[in-house]
Coordinates of C-alpha atoms in Angstrom, one line a residue:
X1 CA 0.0 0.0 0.0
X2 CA 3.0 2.4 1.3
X3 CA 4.3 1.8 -3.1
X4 CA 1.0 2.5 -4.5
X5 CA 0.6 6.3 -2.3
X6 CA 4.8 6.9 -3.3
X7 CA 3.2 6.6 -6.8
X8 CA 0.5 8.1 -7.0
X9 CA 2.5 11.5 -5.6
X10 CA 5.1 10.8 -7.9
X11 CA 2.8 11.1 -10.7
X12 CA 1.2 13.5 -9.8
X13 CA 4.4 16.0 -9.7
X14 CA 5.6 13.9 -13.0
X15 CA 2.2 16.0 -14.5
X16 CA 3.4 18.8 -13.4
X17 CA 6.8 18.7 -14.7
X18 CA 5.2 17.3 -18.0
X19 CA 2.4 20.2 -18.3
X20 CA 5.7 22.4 -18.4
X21 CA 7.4 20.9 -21.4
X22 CA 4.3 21.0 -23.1
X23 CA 4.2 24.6 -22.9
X24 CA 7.6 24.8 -23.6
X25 CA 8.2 22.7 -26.4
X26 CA 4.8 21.7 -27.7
X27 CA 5.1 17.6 -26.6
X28 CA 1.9 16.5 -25.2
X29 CA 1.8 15.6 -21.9
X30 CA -0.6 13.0 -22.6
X31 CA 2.1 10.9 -24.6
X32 CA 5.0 11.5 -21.7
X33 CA 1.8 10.1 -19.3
X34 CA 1.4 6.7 -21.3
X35 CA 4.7 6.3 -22.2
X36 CA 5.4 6.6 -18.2
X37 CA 2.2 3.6 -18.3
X38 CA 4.2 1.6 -20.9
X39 CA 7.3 1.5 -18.9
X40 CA 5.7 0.6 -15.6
X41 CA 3.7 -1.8 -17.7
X42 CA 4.3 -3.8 -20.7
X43 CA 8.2 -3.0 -20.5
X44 CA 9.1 -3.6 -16.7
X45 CA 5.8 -5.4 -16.1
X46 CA 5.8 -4.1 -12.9
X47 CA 2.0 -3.4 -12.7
X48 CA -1.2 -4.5 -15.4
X49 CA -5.0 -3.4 -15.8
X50 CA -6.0 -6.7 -14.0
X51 CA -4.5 -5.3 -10.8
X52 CA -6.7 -1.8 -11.0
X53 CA -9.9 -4.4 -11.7
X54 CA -12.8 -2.3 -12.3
X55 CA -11.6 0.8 -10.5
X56 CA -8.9 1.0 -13.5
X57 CA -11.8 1.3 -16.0
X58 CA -14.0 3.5 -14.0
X59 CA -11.4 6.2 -13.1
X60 CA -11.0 6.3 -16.7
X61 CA -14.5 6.7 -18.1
X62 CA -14.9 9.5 -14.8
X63 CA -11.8 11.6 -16.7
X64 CA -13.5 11.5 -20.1
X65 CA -16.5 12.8 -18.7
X66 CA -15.3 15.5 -16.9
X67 CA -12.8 16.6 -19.8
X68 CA -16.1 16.5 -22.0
X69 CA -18.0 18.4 -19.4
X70 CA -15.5 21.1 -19.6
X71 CA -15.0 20.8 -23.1
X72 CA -18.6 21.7 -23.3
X73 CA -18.6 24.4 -20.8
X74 CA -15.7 25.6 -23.3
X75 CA -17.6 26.0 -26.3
X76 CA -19.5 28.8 -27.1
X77 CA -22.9 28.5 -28.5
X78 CA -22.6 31.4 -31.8
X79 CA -19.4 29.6 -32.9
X80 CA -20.9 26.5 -32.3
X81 CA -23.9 27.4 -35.1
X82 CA -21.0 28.7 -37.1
X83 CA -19.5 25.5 -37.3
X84 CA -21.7 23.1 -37.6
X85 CA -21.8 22.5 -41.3
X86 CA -17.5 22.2 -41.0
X87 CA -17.4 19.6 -38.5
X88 CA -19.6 17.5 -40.6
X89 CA -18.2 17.9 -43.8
X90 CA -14.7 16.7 -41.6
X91 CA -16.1 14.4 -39.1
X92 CA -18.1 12.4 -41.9
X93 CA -15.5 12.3 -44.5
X94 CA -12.5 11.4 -41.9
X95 CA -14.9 8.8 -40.8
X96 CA -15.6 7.1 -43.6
X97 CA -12.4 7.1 -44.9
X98 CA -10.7 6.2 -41.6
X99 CA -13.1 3.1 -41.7
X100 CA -12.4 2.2 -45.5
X101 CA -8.5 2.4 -44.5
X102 CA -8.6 -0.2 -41.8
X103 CA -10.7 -2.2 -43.6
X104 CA -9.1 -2.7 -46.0
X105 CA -5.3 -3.0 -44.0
X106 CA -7.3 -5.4 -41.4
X107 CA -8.1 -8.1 -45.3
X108 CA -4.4 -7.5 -47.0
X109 CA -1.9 -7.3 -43.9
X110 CA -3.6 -9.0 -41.3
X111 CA -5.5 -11.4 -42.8
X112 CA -9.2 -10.4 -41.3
X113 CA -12.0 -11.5 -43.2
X114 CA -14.6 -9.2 -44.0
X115 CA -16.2 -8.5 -41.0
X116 CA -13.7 -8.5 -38.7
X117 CA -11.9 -6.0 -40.2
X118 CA -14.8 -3.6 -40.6
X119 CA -15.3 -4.4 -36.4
X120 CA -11.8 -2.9 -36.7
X121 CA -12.1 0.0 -39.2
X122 CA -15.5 1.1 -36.8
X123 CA -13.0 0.6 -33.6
X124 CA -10.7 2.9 -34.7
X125 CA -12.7 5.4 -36.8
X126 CA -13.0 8.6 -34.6
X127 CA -10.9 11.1 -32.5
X128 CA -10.7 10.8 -28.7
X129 CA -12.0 13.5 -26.3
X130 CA -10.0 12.7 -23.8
X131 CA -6.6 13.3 -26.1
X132 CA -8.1 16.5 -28.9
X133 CA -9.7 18.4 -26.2
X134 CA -6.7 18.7 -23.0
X135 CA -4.4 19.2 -26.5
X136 CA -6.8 21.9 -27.8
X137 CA -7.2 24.0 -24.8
X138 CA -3.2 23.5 -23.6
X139 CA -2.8 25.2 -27.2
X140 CA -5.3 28.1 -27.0
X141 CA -7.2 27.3 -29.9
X142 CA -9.9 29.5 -30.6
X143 CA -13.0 30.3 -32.6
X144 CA -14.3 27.9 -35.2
X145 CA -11.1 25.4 -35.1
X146 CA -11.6 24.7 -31.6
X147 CA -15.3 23.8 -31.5
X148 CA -14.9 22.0 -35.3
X149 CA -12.3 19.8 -33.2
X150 CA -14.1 19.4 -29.7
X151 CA -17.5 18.5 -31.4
X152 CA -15.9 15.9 -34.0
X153 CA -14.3 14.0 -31.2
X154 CA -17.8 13.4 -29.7
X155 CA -19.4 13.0 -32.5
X156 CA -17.1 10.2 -33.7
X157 CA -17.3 8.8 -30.4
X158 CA -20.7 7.8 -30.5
X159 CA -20.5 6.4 -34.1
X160 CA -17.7 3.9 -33.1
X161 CA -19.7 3.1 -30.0
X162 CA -23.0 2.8 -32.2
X163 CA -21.6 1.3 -34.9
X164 CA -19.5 -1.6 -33.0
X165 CA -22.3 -2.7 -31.2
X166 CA -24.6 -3.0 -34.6
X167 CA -21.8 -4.9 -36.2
X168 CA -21.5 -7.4 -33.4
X169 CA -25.4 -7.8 -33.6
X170 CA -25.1 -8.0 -37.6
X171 CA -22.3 -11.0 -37.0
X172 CA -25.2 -12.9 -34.9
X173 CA -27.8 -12.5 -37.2
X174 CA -25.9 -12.6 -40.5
X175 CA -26.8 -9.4 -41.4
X176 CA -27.1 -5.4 -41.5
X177 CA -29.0 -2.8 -41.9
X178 CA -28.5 0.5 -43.6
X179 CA -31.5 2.3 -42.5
X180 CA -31.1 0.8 -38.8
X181 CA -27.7 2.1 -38.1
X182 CA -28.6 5.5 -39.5
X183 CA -32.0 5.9 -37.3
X184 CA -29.4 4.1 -34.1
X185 CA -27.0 6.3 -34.5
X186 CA -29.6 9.7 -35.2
X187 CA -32.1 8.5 -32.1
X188 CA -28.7 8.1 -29.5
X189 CA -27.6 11.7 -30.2
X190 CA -30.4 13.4 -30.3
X191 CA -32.1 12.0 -26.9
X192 CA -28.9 12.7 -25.7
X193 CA -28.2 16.5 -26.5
X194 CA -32.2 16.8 -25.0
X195 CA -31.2 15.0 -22.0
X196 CA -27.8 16.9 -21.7
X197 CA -29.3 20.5 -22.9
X198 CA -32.4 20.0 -20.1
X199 CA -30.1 18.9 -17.7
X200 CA -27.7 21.5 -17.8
X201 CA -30.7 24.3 -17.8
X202 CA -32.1 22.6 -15.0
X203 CA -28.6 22.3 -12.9
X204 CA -28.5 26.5 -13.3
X205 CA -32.0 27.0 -11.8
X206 CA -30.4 24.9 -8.9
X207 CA -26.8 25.9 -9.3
X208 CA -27.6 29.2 -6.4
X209 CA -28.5 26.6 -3.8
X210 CA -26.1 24.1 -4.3
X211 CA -23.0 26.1 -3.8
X212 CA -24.3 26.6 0.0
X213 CA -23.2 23.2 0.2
X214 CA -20.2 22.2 1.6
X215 CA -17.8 22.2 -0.8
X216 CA -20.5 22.9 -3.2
X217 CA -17.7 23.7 -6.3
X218 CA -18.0 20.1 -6.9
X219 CA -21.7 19.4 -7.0
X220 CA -21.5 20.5 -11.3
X221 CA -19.2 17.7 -11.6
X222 CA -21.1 15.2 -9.5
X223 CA -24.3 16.4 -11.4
X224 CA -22.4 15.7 -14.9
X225 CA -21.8 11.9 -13.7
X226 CA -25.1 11.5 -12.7
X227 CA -26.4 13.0 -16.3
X228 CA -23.6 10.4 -18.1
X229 CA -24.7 7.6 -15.8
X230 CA -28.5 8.1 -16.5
X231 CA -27.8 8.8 -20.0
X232 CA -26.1 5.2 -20.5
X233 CA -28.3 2.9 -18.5
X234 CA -31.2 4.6 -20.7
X235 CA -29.3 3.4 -23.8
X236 CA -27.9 6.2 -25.2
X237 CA -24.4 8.6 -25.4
X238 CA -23.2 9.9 -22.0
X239 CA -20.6 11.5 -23.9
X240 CA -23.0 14.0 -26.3
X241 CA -25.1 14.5 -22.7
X242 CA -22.2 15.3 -20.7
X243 CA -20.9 17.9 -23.3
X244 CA -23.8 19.1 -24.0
X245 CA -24.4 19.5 -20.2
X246 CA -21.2 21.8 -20.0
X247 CA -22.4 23.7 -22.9
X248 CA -25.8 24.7 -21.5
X249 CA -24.3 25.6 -18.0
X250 CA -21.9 28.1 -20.0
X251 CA -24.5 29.2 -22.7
X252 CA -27.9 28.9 -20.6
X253 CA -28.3 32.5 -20.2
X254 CA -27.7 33.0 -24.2
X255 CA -30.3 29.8 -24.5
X256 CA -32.9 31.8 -22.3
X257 CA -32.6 34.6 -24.6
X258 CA -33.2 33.0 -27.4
X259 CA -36.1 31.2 -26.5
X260 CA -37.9 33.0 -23.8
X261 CA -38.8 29.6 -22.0
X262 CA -36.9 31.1 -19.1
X263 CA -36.4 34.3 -18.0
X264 CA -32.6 34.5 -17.8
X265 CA -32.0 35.8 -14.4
X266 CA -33.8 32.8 -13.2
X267 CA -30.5 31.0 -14.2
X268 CA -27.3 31.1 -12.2
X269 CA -23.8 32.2 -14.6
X270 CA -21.2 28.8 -14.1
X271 CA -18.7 31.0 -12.7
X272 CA -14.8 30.8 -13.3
X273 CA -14.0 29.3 -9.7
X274 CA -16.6 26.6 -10.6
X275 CA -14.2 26.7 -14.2
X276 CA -11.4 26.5 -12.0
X277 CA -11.9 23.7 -9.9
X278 CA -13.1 21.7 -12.5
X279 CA -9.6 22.3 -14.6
X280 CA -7.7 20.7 -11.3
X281 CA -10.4 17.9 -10.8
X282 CA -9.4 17.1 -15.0
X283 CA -6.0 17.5 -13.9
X284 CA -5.7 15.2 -11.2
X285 CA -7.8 12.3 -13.6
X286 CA -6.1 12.6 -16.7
X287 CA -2.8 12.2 -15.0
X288 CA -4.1 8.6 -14.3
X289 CA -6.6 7.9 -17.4
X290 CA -3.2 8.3 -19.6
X291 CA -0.5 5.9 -17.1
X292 CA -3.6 3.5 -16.9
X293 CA -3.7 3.7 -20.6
X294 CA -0.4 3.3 -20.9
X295 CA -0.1 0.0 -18.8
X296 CA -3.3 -1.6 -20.4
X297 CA -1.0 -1.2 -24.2
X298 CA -0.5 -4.7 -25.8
X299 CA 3.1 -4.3 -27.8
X300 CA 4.2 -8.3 -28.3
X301 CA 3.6 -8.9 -31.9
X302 CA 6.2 -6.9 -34.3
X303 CA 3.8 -7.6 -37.2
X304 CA 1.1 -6.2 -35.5
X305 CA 3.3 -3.6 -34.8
X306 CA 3.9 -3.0 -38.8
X307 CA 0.5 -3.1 -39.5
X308 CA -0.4 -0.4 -37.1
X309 CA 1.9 2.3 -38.0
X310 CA 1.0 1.8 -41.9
X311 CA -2.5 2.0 -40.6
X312 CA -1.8 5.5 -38.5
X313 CA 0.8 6.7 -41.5
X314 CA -2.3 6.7 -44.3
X315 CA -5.2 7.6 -42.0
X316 CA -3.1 11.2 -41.5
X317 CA -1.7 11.5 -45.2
X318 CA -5.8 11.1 -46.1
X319 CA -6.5 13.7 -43.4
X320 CA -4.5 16.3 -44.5
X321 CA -5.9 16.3 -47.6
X322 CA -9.6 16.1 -46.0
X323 CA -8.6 19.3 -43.8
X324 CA -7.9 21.6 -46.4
X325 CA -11.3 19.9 -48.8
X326 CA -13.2 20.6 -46.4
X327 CA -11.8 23.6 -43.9
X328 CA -14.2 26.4 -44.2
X329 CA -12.3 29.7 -45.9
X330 CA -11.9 31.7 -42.5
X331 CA -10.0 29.3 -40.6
X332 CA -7.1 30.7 -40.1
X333 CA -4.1 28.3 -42.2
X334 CA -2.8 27.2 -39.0
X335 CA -5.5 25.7 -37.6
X336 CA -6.1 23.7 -40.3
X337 CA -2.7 22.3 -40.3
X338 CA -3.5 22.0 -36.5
X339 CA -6.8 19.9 -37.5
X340 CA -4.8 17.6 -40.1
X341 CA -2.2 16.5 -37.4
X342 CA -4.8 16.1 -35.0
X343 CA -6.9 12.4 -35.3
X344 CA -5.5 10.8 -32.3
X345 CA -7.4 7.6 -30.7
X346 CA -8.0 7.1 -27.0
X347 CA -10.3 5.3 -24.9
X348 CA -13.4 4.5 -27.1
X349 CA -10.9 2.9 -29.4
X350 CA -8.9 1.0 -26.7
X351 CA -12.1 -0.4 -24.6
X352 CA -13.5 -1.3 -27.8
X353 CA -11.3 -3.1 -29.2
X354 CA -11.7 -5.8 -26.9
X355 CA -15.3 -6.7 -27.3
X356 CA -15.0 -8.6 -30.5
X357 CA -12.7 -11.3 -28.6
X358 CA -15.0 -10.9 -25.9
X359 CA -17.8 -12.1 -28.3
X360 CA -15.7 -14.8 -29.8
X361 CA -15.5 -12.9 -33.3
X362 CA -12.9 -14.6 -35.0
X363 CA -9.9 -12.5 -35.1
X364 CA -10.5 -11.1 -31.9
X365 CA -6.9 -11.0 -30.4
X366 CA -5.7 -9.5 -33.8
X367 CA -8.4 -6.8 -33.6
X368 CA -7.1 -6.1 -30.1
X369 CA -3.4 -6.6 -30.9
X370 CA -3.6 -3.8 -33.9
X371 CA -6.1 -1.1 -32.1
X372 CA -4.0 -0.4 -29.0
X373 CA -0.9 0.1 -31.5
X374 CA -3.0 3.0 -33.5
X375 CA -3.9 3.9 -30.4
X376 CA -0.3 4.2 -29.2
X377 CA 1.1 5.4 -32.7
X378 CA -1.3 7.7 -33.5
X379 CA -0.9 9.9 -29.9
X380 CA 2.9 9.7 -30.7
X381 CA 2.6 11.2 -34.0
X382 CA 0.5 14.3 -33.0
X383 CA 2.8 14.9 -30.1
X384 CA 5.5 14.7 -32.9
X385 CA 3.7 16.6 -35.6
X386 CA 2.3 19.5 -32.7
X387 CA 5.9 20.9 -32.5
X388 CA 6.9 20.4 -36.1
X389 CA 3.9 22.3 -36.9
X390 CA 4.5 25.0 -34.8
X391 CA 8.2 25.6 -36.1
X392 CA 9.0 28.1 -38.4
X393 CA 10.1 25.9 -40.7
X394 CA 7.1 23.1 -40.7
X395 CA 4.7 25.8 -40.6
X396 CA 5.7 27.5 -43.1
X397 CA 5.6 23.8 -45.3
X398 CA 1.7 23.6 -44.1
X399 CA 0.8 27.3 -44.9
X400 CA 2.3 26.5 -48.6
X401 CA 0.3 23.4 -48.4
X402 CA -3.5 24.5 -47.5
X403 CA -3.0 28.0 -49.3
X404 CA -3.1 25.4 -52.2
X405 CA -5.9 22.8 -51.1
X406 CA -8.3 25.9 -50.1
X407 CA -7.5 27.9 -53.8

């Protein structure tokens, strides 16, 4: 027990020191995190998941949620209209191609048949919250970019979730269906922004009171769980309902406005020291979301190993040129280099990818095996690409580049 407290300290200060060379240099801390995981883990195999049991899993789903919450509380609702039609055009097409890449690498390099490798190519489609949005706000992204990345990595969170669970069910029945997934996918996202939306308006008519409670700055947070919770025992995305959540506590005034259901002043403002709090509460979980992640990697298998980087190598060539097709004309050149470097995959992808072994889908291990190496590779290269970007050479090389693709 004495170990396990020495640790926890010592990672806590190694976040520190890591926040600071990621303001200095532009390396994620996220990556020096897992690759702190991977050493205590699948390197020295001092520690594994199956130690952590469920606790390991929970602590991580609590720091996606929270970093969603605030991701939501982060986004303002007039860029968020003004963006709308750019995260689609990049969400879907990233998507769909990110799915038709893997696919296709799961048939010809690791010998998947059909199905499996689509399971795979769904797995590994979408962005992670818990990576794009710490990354975008350590950045100080603004303005259209921001939300375009926040809302994609939600977005794409539920159609991995959606669309996993539909294959599995298709792999039962021996079949699929077009229409099915669409109206799955449509019904889970909208219930959820209604349950998030009247949850968050409701939380501000009670905000006044709860914060004469004890320690009453962390009654939002608690209230987001509860909303995620509720959200998935009813069937449908905690994640859109915890951001959207954060998004009406920072916008509910705005919301009132706009629709005269509520007379604004009814509605408490989520103050900074609320904003504050919640900023050291992400702190504190992300820290371990990313070491946990770390240790729960899978790196035996050297061809699976090749596979993944050729997988993580085409899925960004194919989204740099999806970010300047489809980048709106007054997004600034830099953040649309900043939104072709950034498709990492997190937790969706990683707890994911073990359901098709757990359902006996043949392949299983191989699914596993390649998803934790994009997931792996593909934080590496943004932490690589963030500062290359950001130099005056490499961005100078990406302002030459999408000066072209947006001509």
């Amino acid at each position: 027990m004495a170990s396990t407290i020495l640790a926890v300290g010592l990672f806590i200060f190694a976040a520190y020191f890591f926040k600071g060379i990621f303001t200095r240099t532009g390396v994620p801390d996220v990556l020096l995190l897992m690759l702190c995981g991977i050493l205590l883990g699948p390197v020295l195999g001092w520690v594994s998941p199956a130690q952590f049991g469920a606790a390991g899993s929970a602590l991580a789903t609590m720091a996606l949620v929270v970093i969603l919450f605030e991701g939501g509380v982060d986004l303002d609702l007039s860029s968020l209209k003004s963006s709308i039609s750019a995260t689609l055009k990049l969400t879907l097409s990233t998507f769909i191609a990110t799915v038709a890449i893997v696919t296709v690498a799961g048939v010809w390099l690791a010998g998947l048949t059909w199905m499996p490798a689509v399971m795979l190519g769904m797995i590994l489609g979408g962005t992670s919250s818990a990576v794009v949005i710490p990354l975008v706000q350590g950045l100080n992204v603004q303005g259209k970019a921001r939300t375009v990345l926040v809302l994609e990595s939600a977005i794409t969170d539920v159609l991995c979730i959606v669309g996993i669970f539909v294959l599995l069910d298709a792999a039962k029945k021996g079949g699929v269906s077009v229409a099915d997934t669409a109206l799955a996918v449509s019904e889970t996202m909208i219930v959820a922004v209604l349950i998030g939306g009247l949850a968050g308006l409701a939380w501000l008519l009670l905000l006044r009171a709860a914060r004469q409670l004890p320690h009453g700055s962390f009654a939002s947070a608690a209230m987001c769980f509860i909303v995620y919770g509720t959200t998935e025992l009813l069937g449908f995305s905690g994640a859109i309902a915890a951001l959207c959540f954060g998004l009406f506590l920072a916008n509910g005034r705005r919301f009132a406005n706009a629709t005269g259901l509520i007379r604004p002043g009814r509605l408490a403002a989520f103050s900074s020291q609320e904003q504050s709090f919640l900023q050291e509460l992400i702190f504190v979980l992300k820290t371990f979301f990313f070491v946990f992640l770390g240790i729960s990697m899978q790196l035996k298998d050297t061809q699976v190993l090749v596979i993944g980087a050729v997988i993580v190598v085409a899925v960004y060539g194919v989204r740099h040129v999806l970010a300047g097709m489809t980048s709106d004309r007054d997004i600034a050149t830099e953040h649309v280099a900043l939104t072709a470097i950034m498709v990492p995959k997190g937790l969706a992808a990683a707890v994911l990818a073990g359901l098709p072994l757990q359902q006996g889908v043949e392949g299983g291990e191989t699914i596993q095996g390649i998803a934790f190496v994009v997931v792996l590779l593909s934080i590496g290269l943004t932490a690589v690409m963030i500062p290359i970007q950001r130099s005056t050479f490499g961005g100078g090389l990406y302002r030459k580049l999408f000066r072209s693709q947006q001509t």
